[in-house]
Coordinates of C-alpha atoms in Angstrom, one line a residue:
M8 CA -56.9 2.3 -54.8
A9 CA -55.3 -1.1 -54.3
E10 CA -57.2 -3.5 -52.0
H11 CA -54.5 -3.6 -49.3
N12 CA -54.4 0.3 -49.3
E13 CA -58.1 0.4 -48.8
L14 CA -57.9 -2.1 -46.0
G15 CA -55.2 -0.1 -44.3
K16 CA -57.2 3.2 -44.7
N17 CA -60.3 1.5 -43.2
G18 CA -58.2 0.1 -40.4
E19 CA -56.7 3.6 -39.6
D20 CA -60.2 5.2 -39.7
F21 CA -61.4 2.6 -37.2
A22 CA -58.3 3.1 -35.0
V23 CA -59.0 6.9 -35.0
N24 CA -62.6 6.3 -33.9
F25 CA -61.4 3.7 -31.3
L26 CA -58.8 6.2 -29.8
E27 CA -61.3 9.0 -29.8
G28 CA -63.7 6.8 -28.0
K29 CA -61.0 6.3 -25.3
G30 CA -60.7 10.1 -25.0
Y31 CA -57.6 10.6 -27.1
Q32 CA -57.3 13.8 -29.2
I33 CA -56.0 13.2 -32.7
I34 CA -53.3 15.6 -33.7
D35 CA -52.0 14.2 -37.0
R36 CA -52.8 11.4 -39.4
N37 CA -50.5 10.0 -42.1
W38 CA -47.8 12.5 -41.2
R39 CA -45.0 12.0 -43.8
C40 CA -41.3 13.0 -44.0
G41 CA -39.7 11.5 -47.1
N42 CA -40.4 7.8 -47.2
L43 CA -41.2 7.7 -43.4
E44 CA -44.8 7.9 -42.2
L45 CA -46.7 8.0 -38.9
D46 CA -50.2 6.6 -39.0
I47 CA -51.6 8.5 -36.0
V48 CA -50.3 11.1 -33.6
A49 CA -52.6 11.7 -30.7
L50 CA -52.8 13.1 -27.2
D51 CA -53.7 10.9 -24.2
G52 CA -54.0 13.5 -21.5
D53 CA -50.6 15.2 -21.5
T54 CA -48.8 12.4 -23.3
L55 CA -48.1 12.5 -27.0
V56 CA -48.8 9.1 -28.5
F57 CA -47.4 7.8 -31.8
V58 CA -49.6 5.0 -33.1
E59 CA -48.7 2.4 -35.7
V60 CA -51.8 0.6 -37.1
K61 CA -51.5 -2.9 -38.4
T62 CA -54.7 -4.1 -40.3
R63 CA -55.2 -7.5 -41.9
H64 CA -58.0 -9.7 -43.1
S65 CA -58.6 -12.7 -40.9
D66 CA -57.0 -15.1 -43.3
Y67 CA -53.8 -13.0 -43.6
I68 CA -50.7 -13.4 -41.5
D69 CA -51.0 -12.3 -37.9
P70 CA -50.4 -8.6 -37.8
R71 CA -48.4 -8.9 -34.6
T72 CA -45.6 -10.5 -36.6
S73 CA -45.6 -7.8 -39.2
M74 CA -43.4 -5.4 -37.3
S75 CA -40.0 -6.4 -38.5
R76 CA -36.8 -4.8 -37.0
S77 CA -36.5 -2.5 -40.1
K78 CA -40.2 -1.4 -39.8
I79 CA -39.7 -0.7 -36.1
R80 CA -36.5 1.3 -36.9
N81 CA -38.5 3.3 -39.6
F82 CA -41.3 4.0 -37.1
V83 CA -38.8 5.2 -34.5
N84 CA -36.9 7.3 -37.1
A85 CA -40.3 8.9 -38.1
V86 CA -41.0 9.7 -34.4
T87 CA -37.6 11.2 -34.0
L88 CA -38.1 13.5 -37.0
Y89 CA -41.6 14.5 -35.9
I90 CA -40.3 15.4 -32.4
K91 CA -37.4 17.5 -33.9
R92 CA -39.6 19.2 -36.5
K93 CA -42.5 20.0 -34.2
Q94 CA -40.1 20.7 -31.3
V95 CA -42.0 18.4 -29.0
V96 CA -41.0 18.8 -25.3
T97 CA -43.7 16.6 -23.7
D98 CA -43.7 13.0 -22.6
F99 CA -44.5 10.6 -25.4
R100 CA -44.9 6.9 -26.1
L101 CA -45.1 4.5 -29.0
D102 CA -48.2 2.4 -29.3
V103 CA -49.4 -0.3 -31.8
I104 CA -53.0 -1.0 -32.7
I105 CA -53.7 -4.4 -34.2
I106 CA -56.9 -4.8 -36.2
V107 CA -58.1 -8.0 -37.9
M108 CA -61.2 -7.7 -40.0
Q109 CA -63.4 -10.4 -41.4
S110 CA -64.3 -8.2 -44.3
E111 CA -62.5 -5.2 -45.8
F112 CA -65.5 -2.9 -45.4
E113 CA -67.3 -4.3 -42.2
S114 CA -66.5 -4.0 -38.6
K115 CA -68.6 -7.0 -37.8
G116 CA -66.4 -9.8 -36.3
M117 CA -63.5 -7.3 -36.0
Y118 CA -60.7 -8.0 -33.5
V119 CA -58.8 -5.0 -32.0
E120 CA -55.8 -4.9 -29.6
H121 CA -54.2 -1.7 -28.4
Y122 CA -50.7 -2.1 -27.1
E123 CA -49.5 0.9 -25.1
D124 CA -45.7 1.4 -24.9
A125 CA -45.4 -1.4 -27.5
I126 CA -42.0 -0.2 -28.8
L127 CA -39.2 0.7 -26.5
P128 CA -35.7 2.1 -27.3
T129 CA -34.3 -1.5 -26.8
D130 CA -36.4 -2.7 -29.8
V131 CA -34.5 -0.7 -32.3

């Protein structure tokens, strides 16, 4: 597996543990439809939460700047497809988790931010 793929997988694993620690119930991971993907789909109480995880090494570009307009559009398109295919009728929101790791395999010195309602319809 390529180094950046391994880093992303480790970040998503950490994000799942982080969310479960906050009481979220994980529903889906790496849900795909064509070339679109949702990293994490979870329940926060009665609210369905779609989570985009951005993981980087400390010396990489700030992950907060890695959500380009086209990436946001793809994320929203994936959410729309998920809602239609799963016939979701509950409230939902779009979150982003930012993870910056000192090392690809260690959580020591890790920085985590969870942005709830990070992406709104006006962002597309």
